[in-house]
PDB file of C-alpha atoms in Angstrom:
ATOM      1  CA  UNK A   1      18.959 -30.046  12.923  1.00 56.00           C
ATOM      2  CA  UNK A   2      17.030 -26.916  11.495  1.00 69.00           C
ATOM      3  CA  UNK A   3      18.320 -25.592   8.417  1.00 75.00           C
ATOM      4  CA  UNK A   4      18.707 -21.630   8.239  1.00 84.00           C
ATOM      5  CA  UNK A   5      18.443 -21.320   4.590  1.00 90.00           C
ATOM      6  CA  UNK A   6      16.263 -23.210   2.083  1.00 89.00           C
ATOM      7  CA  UNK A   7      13.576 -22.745  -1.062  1.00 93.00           C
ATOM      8  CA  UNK A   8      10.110 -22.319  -0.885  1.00 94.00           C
ATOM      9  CA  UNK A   9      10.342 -25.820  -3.257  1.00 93.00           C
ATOM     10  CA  UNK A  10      11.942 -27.354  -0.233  1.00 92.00           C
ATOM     11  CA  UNK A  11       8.671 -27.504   1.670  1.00 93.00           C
ATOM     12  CA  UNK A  12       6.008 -29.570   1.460  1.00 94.00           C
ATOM     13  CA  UNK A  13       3.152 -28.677  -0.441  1.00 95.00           C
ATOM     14  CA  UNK A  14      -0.580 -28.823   0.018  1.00 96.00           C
ATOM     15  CA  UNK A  15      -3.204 -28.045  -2.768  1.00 96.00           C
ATOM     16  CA  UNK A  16      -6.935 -27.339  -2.159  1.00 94.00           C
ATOM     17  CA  UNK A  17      -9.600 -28.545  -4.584  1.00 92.00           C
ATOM     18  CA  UNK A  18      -9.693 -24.851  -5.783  1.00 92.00           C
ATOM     19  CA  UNK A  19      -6.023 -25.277  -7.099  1.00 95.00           C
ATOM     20  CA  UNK A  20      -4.779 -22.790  -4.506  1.00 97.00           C
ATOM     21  CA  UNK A  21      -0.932 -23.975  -3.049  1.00 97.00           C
ATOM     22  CA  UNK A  22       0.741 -23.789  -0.067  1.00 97.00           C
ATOM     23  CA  UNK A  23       3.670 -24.308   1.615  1.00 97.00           C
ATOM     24  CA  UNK A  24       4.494 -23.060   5.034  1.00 96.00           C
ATOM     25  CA  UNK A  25       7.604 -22.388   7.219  1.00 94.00           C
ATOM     26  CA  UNK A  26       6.814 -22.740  10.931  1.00 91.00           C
ATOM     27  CA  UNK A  27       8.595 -21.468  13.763  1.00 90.00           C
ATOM     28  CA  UNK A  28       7.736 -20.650  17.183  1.00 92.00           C
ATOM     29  CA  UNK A  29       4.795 -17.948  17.450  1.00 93.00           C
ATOM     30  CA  UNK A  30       4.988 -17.075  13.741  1.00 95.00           C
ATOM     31  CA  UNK A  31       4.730 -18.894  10.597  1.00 95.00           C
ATOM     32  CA  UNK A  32       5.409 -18.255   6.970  1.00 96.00           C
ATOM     33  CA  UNK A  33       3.043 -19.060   3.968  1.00 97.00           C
ATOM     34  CA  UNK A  34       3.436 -18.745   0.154  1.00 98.00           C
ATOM     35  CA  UNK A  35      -0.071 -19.421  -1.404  1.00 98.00           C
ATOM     36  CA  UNK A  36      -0.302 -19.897  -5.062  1.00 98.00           C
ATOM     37  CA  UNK A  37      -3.813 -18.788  -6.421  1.00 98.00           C
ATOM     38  CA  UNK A  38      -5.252 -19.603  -9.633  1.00 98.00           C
ATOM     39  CA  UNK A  39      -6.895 -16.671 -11.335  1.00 98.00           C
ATOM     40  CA  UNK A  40     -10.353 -16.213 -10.936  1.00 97.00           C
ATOM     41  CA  UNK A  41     -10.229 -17.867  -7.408  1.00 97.00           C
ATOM     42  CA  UNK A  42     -12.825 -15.732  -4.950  1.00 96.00           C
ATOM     43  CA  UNK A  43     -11.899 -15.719  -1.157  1.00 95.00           C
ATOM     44  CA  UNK A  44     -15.103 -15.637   0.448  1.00 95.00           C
ATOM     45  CA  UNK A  45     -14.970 -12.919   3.678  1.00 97.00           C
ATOM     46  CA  UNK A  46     -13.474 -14.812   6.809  1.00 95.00           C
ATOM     47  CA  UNK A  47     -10.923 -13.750   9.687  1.00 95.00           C
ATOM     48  CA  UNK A  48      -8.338 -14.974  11.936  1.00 93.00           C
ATOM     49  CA  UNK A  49      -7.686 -15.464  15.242  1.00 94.00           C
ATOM     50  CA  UNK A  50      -4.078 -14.351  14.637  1.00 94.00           C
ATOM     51  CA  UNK A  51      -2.637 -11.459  13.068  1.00 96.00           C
ATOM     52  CA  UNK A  52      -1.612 -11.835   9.333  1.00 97.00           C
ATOM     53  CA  UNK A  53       1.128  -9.446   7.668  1.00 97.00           C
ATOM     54  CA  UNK A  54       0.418 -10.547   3.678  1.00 98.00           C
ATOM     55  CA  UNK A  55       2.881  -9.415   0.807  1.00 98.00           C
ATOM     56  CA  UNK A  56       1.669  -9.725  -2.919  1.00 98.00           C
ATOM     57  CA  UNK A  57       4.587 -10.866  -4.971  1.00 98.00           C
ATOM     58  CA  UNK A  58       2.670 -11.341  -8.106  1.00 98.00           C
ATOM     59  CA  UNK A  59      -0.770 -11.116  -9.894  1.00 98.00           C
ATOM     60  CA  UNK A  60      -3.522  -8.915  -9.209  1.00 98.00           C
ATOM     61  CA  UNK A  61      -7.053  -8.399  -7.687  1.00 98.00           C
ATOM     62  CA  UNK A  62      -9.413  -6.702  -5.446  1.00 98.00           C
ATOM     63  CA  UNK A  63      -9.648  -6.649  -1.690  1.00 98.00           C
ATOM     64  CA  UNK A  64     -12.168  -5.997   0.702  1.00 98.00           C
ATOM     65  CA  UNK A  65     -12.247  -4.889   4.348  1.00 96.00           C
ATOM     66  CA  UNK A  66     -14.444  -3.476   6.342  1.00 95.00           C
ATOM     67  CA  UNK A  67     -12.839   0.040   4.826  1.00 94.00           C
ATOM     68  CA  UNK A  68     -13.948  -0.723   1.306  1.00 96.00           C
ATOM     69  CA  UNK A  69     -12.590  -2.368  -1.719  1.00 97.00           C
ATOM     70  CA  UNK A  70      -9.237  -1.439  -3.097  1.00 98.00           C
ATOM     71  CA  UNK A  71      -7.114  -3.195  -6.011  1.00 98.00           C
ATOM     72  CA  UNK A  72      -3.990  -4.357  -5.482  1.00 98.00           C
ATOM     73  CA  UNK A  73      -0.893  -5.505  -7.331  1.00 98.00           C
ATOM     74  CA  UNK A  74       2.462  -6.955  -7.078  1.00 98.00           C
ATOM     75  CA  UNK A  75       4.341  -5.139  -3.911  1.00 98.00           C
ATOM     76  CA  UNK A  76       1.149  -4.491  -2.248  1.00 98.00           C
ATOM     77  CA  UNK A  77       1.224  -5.061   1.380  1.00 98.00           C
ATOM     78  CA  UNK A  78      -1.943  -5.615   3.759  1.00 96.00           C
ATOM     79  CA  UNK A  79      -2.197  -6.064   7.511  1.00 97.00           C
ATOM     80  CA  UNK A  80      -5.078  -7.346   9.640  1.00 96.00           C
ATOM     81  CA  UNK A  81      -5.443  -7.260  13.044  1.00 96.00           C
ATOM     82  CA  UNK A  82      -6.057 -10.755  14.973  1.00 95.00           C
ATOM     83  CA  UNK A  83     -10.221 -11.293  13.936  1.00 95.00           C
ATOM     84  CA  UNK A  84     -10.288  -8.431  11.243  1.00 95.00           C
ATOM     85  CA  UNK A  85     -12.856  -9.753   8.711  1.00 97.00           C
ATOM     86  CA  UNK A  86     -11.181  -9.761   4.650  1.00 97.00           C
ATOM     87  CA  UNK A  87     -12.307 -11.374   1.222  1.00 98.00           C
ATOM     88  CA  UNK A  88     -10.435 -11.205  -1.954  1.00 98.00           C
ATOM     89  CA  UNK A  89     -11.075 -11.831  -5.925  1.00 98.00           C
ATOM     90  CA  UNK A  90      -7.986 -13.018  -7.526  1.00 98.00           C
ATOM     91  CA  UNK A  91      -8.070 -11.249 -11.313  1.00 98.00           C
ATOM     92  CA  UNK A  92      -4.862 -13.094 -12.366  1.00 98.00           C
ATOM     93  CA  UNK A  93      -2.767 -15.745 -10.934  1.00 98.00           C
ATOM     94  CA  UNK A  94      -1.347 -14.569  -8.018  1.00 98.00           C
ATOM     95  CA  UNK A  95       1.483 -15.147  -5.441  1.00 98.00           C
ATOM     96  CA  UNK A  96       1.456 -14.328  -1.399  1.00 97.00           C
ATOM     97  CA  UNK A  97       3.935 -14.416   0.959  1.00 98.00           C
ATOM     98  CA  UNK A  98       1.361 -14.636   4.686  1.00 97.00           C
ATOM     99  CA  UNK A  99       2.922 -14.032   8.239  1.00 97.00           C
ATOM    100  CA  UNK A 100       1.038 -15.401  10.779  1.00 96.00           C
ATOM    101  CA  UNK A 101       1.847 -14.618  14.178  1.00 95.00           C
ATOM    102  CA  UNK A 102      -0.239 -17.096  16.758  1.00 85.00           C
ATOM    103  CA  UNK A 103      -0.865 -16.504  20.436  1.00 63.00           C
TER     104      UNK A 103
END
């Protein structure tokens, strides 16, 4: 039976070498993802072949897109198109909220 309303500590976890966390919330043709990022982590320029929808609910850094580099903060939202190239720097530890549509 699916449960309609749990915590982000209710799903399992995975941690990369790098310390970054996940845990994701899948569902048909979407999922959800809260990543955990130390600070000073770099995300190295890479797309998807899905569209993302990613909400910054804490810490701070710099993005880059094809558009530039712009800072960003807690409440910043970005948006990339299925295969739009991104990279990050992670000033302080941060927290994400992805959607990831598939198909």
């Amino acid at each position: 039976m699916t449960r309609h309303c749990l915590p982000w500590t209710d799903l399992p976890a995975t941690r990369a070498p790098s310390g970054v966390a996940k845990r994701s919330l899948e569902g048909k043709g979407a999922s959800l993802v809260r990543v955990s990022i130390p600070a000073g982590t770099e995300a190295p320029r890479h797309s998807h072949d899905h569209e993302q929808f990613v909400q910054v609910i804490e810490g701070s850094g710099t993005l880059e897109t094809e558009q530039g580099r712009v800072a960003f903060a807690a409440g910043s939202l970005f948006h990339f198109p299925a295969g739009t190239w991104h990279a990050a720097s992670f000033d302080t530890a941060t927290v994400l909220v992805e959607t990831n549509f598939s198909g």
